[in-house]
Structures are given as C-alpha cells and as structure tokens.
mmCIF file of C-alpha atoms in Angstrom:
data_model
loop_
_atom_site.group_PDB
_atom_site.id
_atom_site.type_symbol
_atom_site.label_atom_id
_atom_site.label_comp_id
_atom_site.label_asym_id
_atom_site.label_seq_id
_atom_site.Cartn_x
_atom_site.Cartn_y
_atom_site.Cartn_z
ATOM 1 C CA UNK A 28 67.420 56.792 123.691
ATOM 2 C CA UNK A 29 69.403 57.558 126.816
ATOM 3 C CA UNK A 30 73.078 58.328 126.402
ATOM 4 C CA UNK A 31 75.940 60.431 127.709
ATOM 5 C CA UNK A 32 78.867 62.269 126.125
ATOM 6 C CA UNK A 33 81.804 64.421 127.240
ATOM 7 C CA UNK A 34 80.317 67.516 125.599
ATOM 8 C CA UNK A 35 78.218 70.121 127.414
ATOM 9 C CA UNK A 36 74.822 70.403 125.694
ATOM 10 C CA UNK A 37 72.317 73.254 125.581
ATOM 11 C CA UNK A 38 69.076 72.606 123.703
ATOM 12 C CA UNK A 39 66.287 75.091 123.037
ATOM 13 C CA UNK A 40 62.855 73.658 122.173
ATOM 14 C CA UNK A 41 61.896 75.358 118.918
ATOM 15 C CA UNK A 42 58.471 73.713 118.678
ATOM 16 C CA UNK A 43 56.492 70.769 119.998
ATOM 17 C CA UNK A 44 56.450 69.128 123.420
ATOM 18 C CA UNK A 45 59.135 66.800 124.821
ATOM 19 C CA UNK A 46 59.749 64.895 128.039
ATOM 20 C CA UNK A 47 63.415 65.508 128.844
ATOM 21 C CA UNK A 48 65.171 63.256 131.352
ATOM 22 C CA UNK A 49 68.526 64.311 132.786
ATOM 23 C CA UNK A 50 70.240 62.257 135.495
ATOM 24 C CA UNK A 51 66.963 60.455 136.326
ATOM 25 C CA UNK A 52 64.783 63.592 136.596
ATOM 26 C CA UNK A 53 62.102 64.242 133.960
ATOM 27 C CA UNK A 54 60.476 67.532 132.946
ATOM 28 C CA UNK A 55 57.968 68.314 130.194
ATOM 29 C CA UNK A 56 59.258 71.120 127.949
ATOM 30 C CA UNK A 57 57.519 73.075 125.187
ATOM 31 C CA UNK A 58 58.414 75.728 122.618
ATOM 32 C CA UNK A 59 60.417 78.521 124.246
ATOM 33 C CA UNK A 60 61.907 76.276 126.963
ATOM 34 C CA UNK A 61 65.479 74.997 126.953
ATOM 35 C CA UNK A 62 67.615 72.542 128.881
ATOM 36 C CA UNK A 63 71.259 72.162 129.893
ATOM 37 C CA UNK A 64 73.142 68.859 130.141
ATOM 38 C CA UNK A 65 76.513 68.897 131.928
ATOM 39 C CA UNK A 66 79.312 66.707 130.607
ATOM 40 C CA UNK A 67 78.893 63.000 131.321
ATOM 41 C CA UNK A 68 75.284 62.910 132.603
ATOM 42 C CA UNK A 69 72.809 60.320 131.285
ATOM 43 C CA UNK A 70 69.981 62.014 129.415
ATOM 44 C CA UNK A 71 67.359 61.510 126.731
ATOM 45 C CA UNK A 72 64.231 62.984 125.162
ATOM 46 C CA UNK A 73 60.799 61.575 124.340
ATOM 47 C CA UNK A 74 58.687 63.424 121.778
ATOM 48 C CA UNK A 75 55.148 64.011 123.100
ATOM 49 C CA UNK A 76 53.948 66.356 120.316
ATOM 50 C CA UNK A 77 55.902 66.653 117.028
ATOM 51 C CA UNK A 78 58.471 69.415 117.124
ATOM 52 C CA UNK A 79 62.091 70.480 116.794
ATOM 53 C CA UNK A 80 64.985 70.501 119.278
ATOM 54 C CA UNK A 81 68.101 72.532 118.393
ATOM 55 C CA UNK A 82 71.140 70.827 119.972
ATOM 56 C CA UNK A 83 74.218 72.939 120.726
ATOM 57 C CA UNK A 84 77.451 71.370 121.998
ATOM 58 C CA UNK A 85 80.755 72.561 123.405
ATOM 59 C CA UNK A 86 83.342 71.616 122.494
ATOM 60 C CA UNK A 87 82.112 71.168 118.928
ATOM 61 C CA UNK A 88 81.185 67.573 118.023
ATOM 62 C CA UNK A 89 83.389 66.706 115.063
ATOM 63 C CA UNK A 90 81.103 63.822 113.994
ATOM 64 C CA UNK A 91 78.392 66.389 113.152
ATOM 65 C CA UNK A 92 80.665 68.517 110.918
ATOM 66 C CA UNK A 93 80.739 67.633 107.195
ATOM 67 C CA UNK A 94 84.165 66.645 105.899
#
C-alpha cells in the first residue's frame, strides 16, 4: 500500500526480495540492501519472496510505541 508520512524512514532488508517504490521509481531489493525515504514522499513495498523488512523512523513514531 502506498503512503507517505512526515517521518524519515530507513529500512534494511533482513531477508527475502521486495519491489520498493519511492516517488514513482521502483527497485528490486534483497537481503543486505536497504532504502531511504525522505519525509513526505509517496512510497510502498511489494513482497516478491517472503522476507523481513526492519523499518526505522526519525522522529520516533509514537503510534508504534506501547503505552
């Protein structure tokens, strides 16, 4: 699902294969790759082979922090 947010995002690909689209440009990433999403850009990921993405945000996203 494509979306945007005010947070900067850095995401390493821990495993699997994903098509990552950022601002209309798509790249196929695999384990060991990573991507950077500046604040406010439309982006999304499509899983090609099952795997894990590790999302990191700054500033911290409060909705992901347990109360």
